[in-house]
Amino acid sequence: MANAAWEVLDVSVEHANPWFQVWRRQIRLPDGSLIRYFSAQYDRSAVGVLALNGGKALLVRQYRVLIDPEVWAIPAGGVDVGETSLAAAGRELLEETGHAALALRPLIAFYPTYGSSNQLFEIFLAERTERRCEQIDGNEVLETDWFDGGEVMEMIARNEIPDSLSLVPLLLAMRQGLFG
């Protein structure tokens, strides 16, 4: 069996902005051939919060310019410089829903597109929340609502929840019997 290691010969930054960089790598494959490999590189992870209460999940309705339609998702966002993932998850939940997590714990972490990006999604579970404010970030969130498992499955079937940051924890929580 051939050595499976890819040899990185050169790395350069093709583009940089405050959120990510695009890297170009010159790589020698195990068979000796050379390729250029482009990827998005993130310095910090993204977080999401699956908030559950009374057998229902708290979702936010948002407009996403890159895919155009309005969609439903779990509250999520980026980790700020100097912020922990746990603190970012609590902040995003409060900003996007007006709910504070009374307890947060890690649920799952994964790389949604490891073939083209190093971005890590860290998902936290809030099984108890408390409404702290009515005002939410209207630039990001159109509305919030609680949905049971059957409603979530229907929304998934209609492609109303199209992102892996939401789908993975919702389906995992259903599989684990955390909500129905």
PDB file of N, CA, C and O in Angstrom, residues 121-159:
ATOM      1  N   PHE A 121     -17.226  23.620  13.706  1.00  0.00           N
ATOM      2  CA  PHE A 121     -18.504  23.979  14.320  1.00  0.00           C
ATOM      3  C   PHE A 121     -18.560  23.318  15.692  1.00  0.00           C
ATOM      4  O   PHE A 121     -18.454  22.095  15.799  1.00  0.00           O
ATOM      5  N   GLU A 122     -18.723  24.128  16.732  1.00  0.00           N
ATOM      6  CA  GLU A 122     -18.874  23.629  18.099  1.00  0.00           C
ATOM      7  C   GLU A 122     -20.310  23.899  18.529  1.00  0.00           C
ATOM      8  O   GLU A 122     -20.728  25.052  18.591  1.00  0.00           O
ATOM      9  N   ILE A 123     -21.035  22.837  18.813  1.00  0.00           N
ATOM     10  CA  ILE A 123     -22.452  22.957  19.145  1.00  0.00           C
ATOM     11  C   ILE A 123     -22.645  22.662  20.632  1.00  0.00           C
ATOM     12  O   ILE A 123     -22.119  21.679  21.157  1.00  0.00           O
ATOM     13  N   PHE A 124     -23.428  23.522  21.265  1.00  0.00           N
ATOM     14  CA  PHE A 124     -23.711  23.386  22.687  1.00  0.00           C
ATOM     15  C   PHE A 124     -25.195  23.112  22.884  1.00  0.00           C
ATOM     16  O   PHE A 124     -26.024  23.526  22.073  1.00  0.00           O
ATOM     17  N   LEU A 125     -25.497  22.435  23.967  1.00  0.00           N
ATOM     18  CA  LEU A 125     -26.874  22.109  24.321  1.00  0.00           C
ATOM     19  C   LEU A 125     -27.291  22.929  25.534  1.00  0.00           C
ATOM     20  O   LEU A 125     -26.585  22.946  26.542  1.00  0.00           O
ATOM     21  N   ALA A 126     -28.417  23.622  25.402  1.00  0.00           N
ATOM     22  CA  ALA A 126     -29.021  24.353  26.520  1.00  0.00           C
ATOM     23  C   ALA A 126     -30.363  23.679  26.803  1.00  0.00           C
ATOM     24  O   ALA A 126     -31.294  23.813  26.020  1.00  0.00           O
ATOM     25  N   GLU A 127     -30.434  22.925  27.872  1.00  0.00           N
ATOM     26  CA  GLU A 127     -31.685  22.237  28.202  1.00  0.00           C
ATOM     27  C   GLU A 127     -32.584  23.078  29.098  1.00  0.00           C
ATOM     28  O   GLU A 127     -33.731  22.706  29.322  1.00  0.00           O
ATOM     29  N   ARG A 128     -32.056  24.174  29.581  1.00  0.00           N
ATOM     30  CA  ARG A 128     -32.857  25.118  30.367  1.00  0.00           C
ATOM     31  C   ARG A 128     -32.495  26.525  29.934  1.00  0.00           C
ATOM     32  O   ARG A 128     -31.326  26.889  29.911  1.00  0.00           O
ATOM     33  N   THR A 129     -33.501  27.305  29.588  1.00  0.00           N
ATOM     34  CA  THR A 129     -33.276  28.698  29.216  1.00  0.00           C
ATOM     35  C   THR A 129     -34.258  29.576  29.964  1.00  0.00           C
ATOM     36  O   THR A 129     -35.262  29.096  30.494  1.00  0.00           O
ATOM     37  N   GLU A 130     -33.942  30.849  29.975  1.00  0.00           N
ATOM     38  CA  GLU A 130     -34.819  31.829  30.613  1.00  0.00           C
ATOM     39  C   GLU A 130     -34.902  33.045  29.699  1.00  0.00           C
ATOM     40  O   GLU A 130     -33.880  33.543  29.225  1.00  0.00           O
ATOM     41  N   ARG A 131     -36.118  33.512  29.462  1.00  0.00           N
ATOM     42  CA  ARG A 131     -36.313  34.708  28.628  1.00  0.00           C
ATOM     43  C   ARG A 131     -35.787  35.913  29.394  1.00  0.00           C
ATOM     44  O   ARG A 131     -36.219  36.198  30.502  1.00  0.00           O
ATOM     45  N   ARG A 132     -34.813  36.629  28.793  1.00  0.00           N
ATOM     46  CA  ARG A 132     -34.207  37.773  29.462  1.00  0.00           C
ATOM     47  C   ARG A 132     -34.596  39.092  28.823  1.00  0.00           C
ATOM     48  O   ARG A 132     -34.609  40.115  29.492  1.00  0.00           O
ATOM     49  N   CYS A 133     -34.855  39.092  27.512  1.00  0.00           N
ATOM     50  CA  CYS A 133     -35.230  40.337  26.856  1.00  0.00           C
ATOM     51  C   CYS A 133     -36.070  40.033  25.622  1.00  0.00           C
ATOM     52  O   CYS A 133     -35.989  38.959  25.055  1.00  0.00           O
ATOM     53  N   GLU A 134     -36.882  41.003  25.245  1.00  0.00           N
ATOM     54  CA  GLU A 134     -37.749  40.848  24.074  1.00  0.00           C
ATOM     55  C   GLU A 134     -37.054  41.258  22.793  1.00  0.00           C
ATOM     56  O   GLU A 134     -37.380  40.786  21.714  1.00  0.00           O
ATOM     57  N   GLN A 135     -36.076  42.146  22.905  1.00  0.00           N
ATOM     58  CA  GLN A 135     -35.412  42.668  21.713  1.00  0.00           C
ATOM     59  C   GLN A 135     -34.325  41.706  21.248  1.00  0.00           C
ATOM     60  O   GLN A 135     -33.507  41.248  22.037  1.00  0.00           O
ATOM     61  N   ILE A 136     -34.355  41.393  19.943  1.00  0.00           N
ATOM     62  CA  ILE A 136     -33.340  40.539  19.346  1.00  0.00           C
ATOM     63  C   ILE A 136     -32.684  41.297  18.200  1.00  0.00           C
ATOM     64  O   ILE A 136     -33.151  42.363  17.795  1.00  0.00           O
ATOM     65  N   ASP A 137     -31.606  40.768  17.679  1.00  0.00           N
ATOM     66  CA  ASP A 137     -30.887  41.405  16.577  1.00  0.00           C
ATOM     67  C   ASP A 137     -31.714  41.294  15.300  1.00  0.00           C
ATOM     68  O   ASP A 137     -31.694  40.276  14.617  1.00  0.00           O
ATOM     69  N   GLY A 138     -32.438  42.345  14.959  1.00  0.00           N
ATOM     70  CA  GLY A 138     -33.307  42.360  13.795  1.00  0.00           C
ATOM     71  C   GLY A 138     -32.575  42.329  12.470  1.00  0.00           C
ATOM     72  O   GLY A 138     -33.187  42.046  11.437  1.00  0.00           O
ATOM     73  N   ASN A 139     -31.284  42.604  12.461  1.00  0.00           N
ATOM     74  CA  ASN A 139     -30.512  42.489  11.223  1.00  0.00           C
ATOM     75  C   ASN A 139     -30.248  41.027  10.863  1.00  0.00           C
ATOM     76  O   ASN A 139     -30.028  40.711   9.705  1.00  0.00           O
ATOM     77  N   GLU A 140     -30.240  40.168  11.861  1.00  0.00           N
ATOM     78  CA  GLU A 140     -29.948  38.761  11.628  1.00  0.00           C
ATOM     79  C   GLU A 140     -31.163  37.858  11.755  1.00  0.00           C
ATOM     80  O   GLU A 140     -31.262  36.857  11.061  1.00  0.00           O
ATOM     81  N   VAL A 141     -32.076  38.192  12.644  1.00  0.00           N
ATOM     82  CA  VAL A 141     -33.179  37.294  12.974  1.00  0.00           C
ATOM     83  C   VAL A 141     -34.507  37.952  12.667  1.00  0.00           C
ATOM     84  O   VAL A 141     -34.786  39.057  13.122  1.00  0.00           O
ATOM     85  N   LEU A 142     -35.337  37.249  11.901  1.00  0.00           N
ATOM     86  CA  LEU A 142     -36.664  37.750  11.552  1.00  0.00           C
ATOM     87  C   LEU A 142     -37.694  37.379  12.618  1.00  0.00           C
ATOM     88  O   LEU A 142     -38.597  38.150  12.907  1.00  0.00           O
ATOM     89  N   GLU A 143     -37.562  36.178  13.179  1.00  0.00           N
ATOM     90  CA  GLU A 143     -38.442  35.735  14.266  1.00  0.00           C
ATOM     91  C   GLU A 143     -37.834  34.518  14.932  1.00  0.00           C
ATOM     92  O   GLU A 143     -36.909  33.899  14.407  1.00  0.00           O
ATOM     93  N   THR A 144     -38.370  34.168  16.096  1.00  0.00           N
ATOM     94  CA  THR A 144     -37.975  32.958  16.806  1.00  0.00           C
ATOM     95  C   THR A 144     -39.226  32.168  17.132  1.00  0.00           C
ATOM     96  O   THR A 144     -40.318  32.735  17.246  1.00  0.00           O
ATOM     97  N   ASP A 145     -39.063  30.850  17.291  1.00  0.00           N
ATOM     98  CA  ASP A 145     -40.202  30.018  17.687  1.00  0.00           C
ATOM     99  C   ASP A 145     -39.691  28.675  18.190  1.00  0.00           C
ATOM    100  O   ASP A 145     -38.555  28.286  17.901  1.00  0.00           O
ATOM    101  N   TRP A 146     -40.548  27.984  18.926  1.00  0.00           N
ATOM    102  CA  TRP A 146     -40.254  26.657  19.467  1.00  0.00           C
ATOM    103  C   TRP A 146     -40.965  25.616  18.605  1.00  0.00           C
ATOM    104  O   TRP A 146     -42.134  25.794  18.270  1.00  0.00           O
ATOM    105  N   PHE A 147     -40.255  24.513  18.278  1.00  0.00           N
ATOM    106  CA  PHE A 147     -40.805  23.467  17.425  1.00  0.00           C
ATOM    107  C   PHE A 147     -40.550  22.094  18.036  1.00  0.00           C
ATOM    108  O   PHE A 147     -39.453  21.833  18.538  1.00  0.00           O
ATOM    109  N   ASP A 148     -41.555  21.220  17.946  1.00  0.00           N
ATOM    110  CA  ASP A 148     -41.341  19.849  18.413  1.00  0.00           C
ATOM    111  C   ASP A 148     -40.651  19.039  17.319  1.00  0.00           C
ATOM    112  O   ASP A 148     -40.472  19.509  16.184  1.00  0.00           O
ATOM    113  N   GLY A 149     -40.278  17.820  17.642  1.00  0.00           N
ATOM    114  CA  GLY A 149     -39.525  16.983  16.714  1.00  0.00           C
ATOM    115  C   GLY A 149     -40.246  16.722  15.405  1.00  0.00           C
ATOM    116  O   GLY A 149     -39.630  16.710  14.338  1.00  0.00           O
ATOM    117  N   GLY A 150     -41.549  16.489  15.469  1.00  0.00           N
ATOM    118  CA  GLY A 150     -42.317  16.263  14.248  1.00  0.00           C
ATOM    119  C   GLY A 150     -42.302  17.472  13.338  1.00  0.00           C
ATOM    120  O   GLY A 150     -42.145  17.341  12.115  1.00  0.00           O
ATOM    121  N   GLU A 151     -42.471  18.637  13.931  1.00  0.00           N
ATOM    122  CA  GLU A 151     -42.424  19.876  13.134  1.00  0.00           C
ATOM    123  C   GLU A 151     -41.040  20.078  12.519  1.00  0.00           C
ATOM    124  O   GLU A 151     -40.930  20.467  11.345  1.00  0.00           O
ATOM    125  N   VAL A 152     -40.003  19.792  13.299  1.00  0.00           N
ATOM    126  CA  VAL A 152     -38.635  19.946  12.787  1.00  0.00           C
ATOM    127  C   VAL A 152     -38.403  18.990  11.615  1.00  0.00           C
ATOM    128  O   VAL A 152     -37.843  19.381  10.588  1.00  0.00           O
ATOM    129  N   MET A 153     -38.861  17.746  11.730  1.00  0.00           N
ATOM    130  CA  MET A 153     -38.683  16.789  10.636  1.00  0.00           C
ATOM    131  C   MET A 153     -39.418  17.250   9.377  1.00  0.00           C
ATOM    132  O   MET A 153     -38.895  17.106   8.266  1.00  0.00           O
ATOM    133  N   GLU A 154     -40.609  17.817   9.527  1.00  0.00           N
ATOM    134  CA  GLU A 154     -41.338  18.350   8.370  1.00  0.00           C
ATOM    135  C   GLU A 154     -40.587  19.528   7.749  1.00  0.00           C
ATOM    136  O   GLU A 154     -40.516  19.651   6.520  1.00  0.00           O
ATOM    137  N   MET A 155     -40.006  20.379   8.581  1.00  0.00           N
ATOM    138  CA  MET A 155     -39.236  21.522   8.080  1.00  0.00           C
ATOM    139  C   MET A 155     -37.996  21.051   7.329  1.00  0.00           C
ATOM    140  O   MET A 155     -37.635  21.602   6.285  1.00  0.00           O
ATOM    141  N   ILE A 156     -37.349  20.013   7.853  1.00  0.00           N
ATOM    142  CA  ILE A 156     -36.182  19.446   7.173  1.00  0.00           C
ATOM    143  C   ILE A 156     -36.599  18.884   5.819  1.00  0.00           C
ATOM    144  O   ILE A 156     -35.930  19.122   4.806  1.00  0.00           O
ATOM    145  N   ALA A 157     -37.714  18.160   5.771  1.00  0.00           N
ATOM    146  CA  ALA A 157     -38.193  17.572   4.515  1.00  0.00           C
ATOM    147  C   ALA A 157     -38.521  18.645   3.480  1.00  0.00           C
ATOM    148  O   ALA A 157     -38.359  18.417   2.271  1.00  0.00           O
ATOM    149  N   ARG A 158     -38.974  19.815   3.932  1.00  0.00           N
ATOM    150  CA  ARG A 158     -39.286  20.925   3.020  1.00  0.00           C
ATOM    151  C   ARG A 158     -38.054  21.800   2.733  1.00  0.00           C
ATOM    152  O   ARG A 158     -38.164  22.833   2.099  1.00  0.00           O
ATOM    153  N   ASN A 159     -36.885  21.385   3.212  1.00  0.00           N
ATOM    154  CA  ASN A 159     -35.630  22.106   3.037  1.00  0.00           C
ATOM    155  C   ASN A 159     -35.667  23.504   3.668  1.00  0.00           C
ATOM    156  O   ASN A 159     -35.012  24.431   3.191  1.00  0.00           O
TER     157      ASN A 159
END
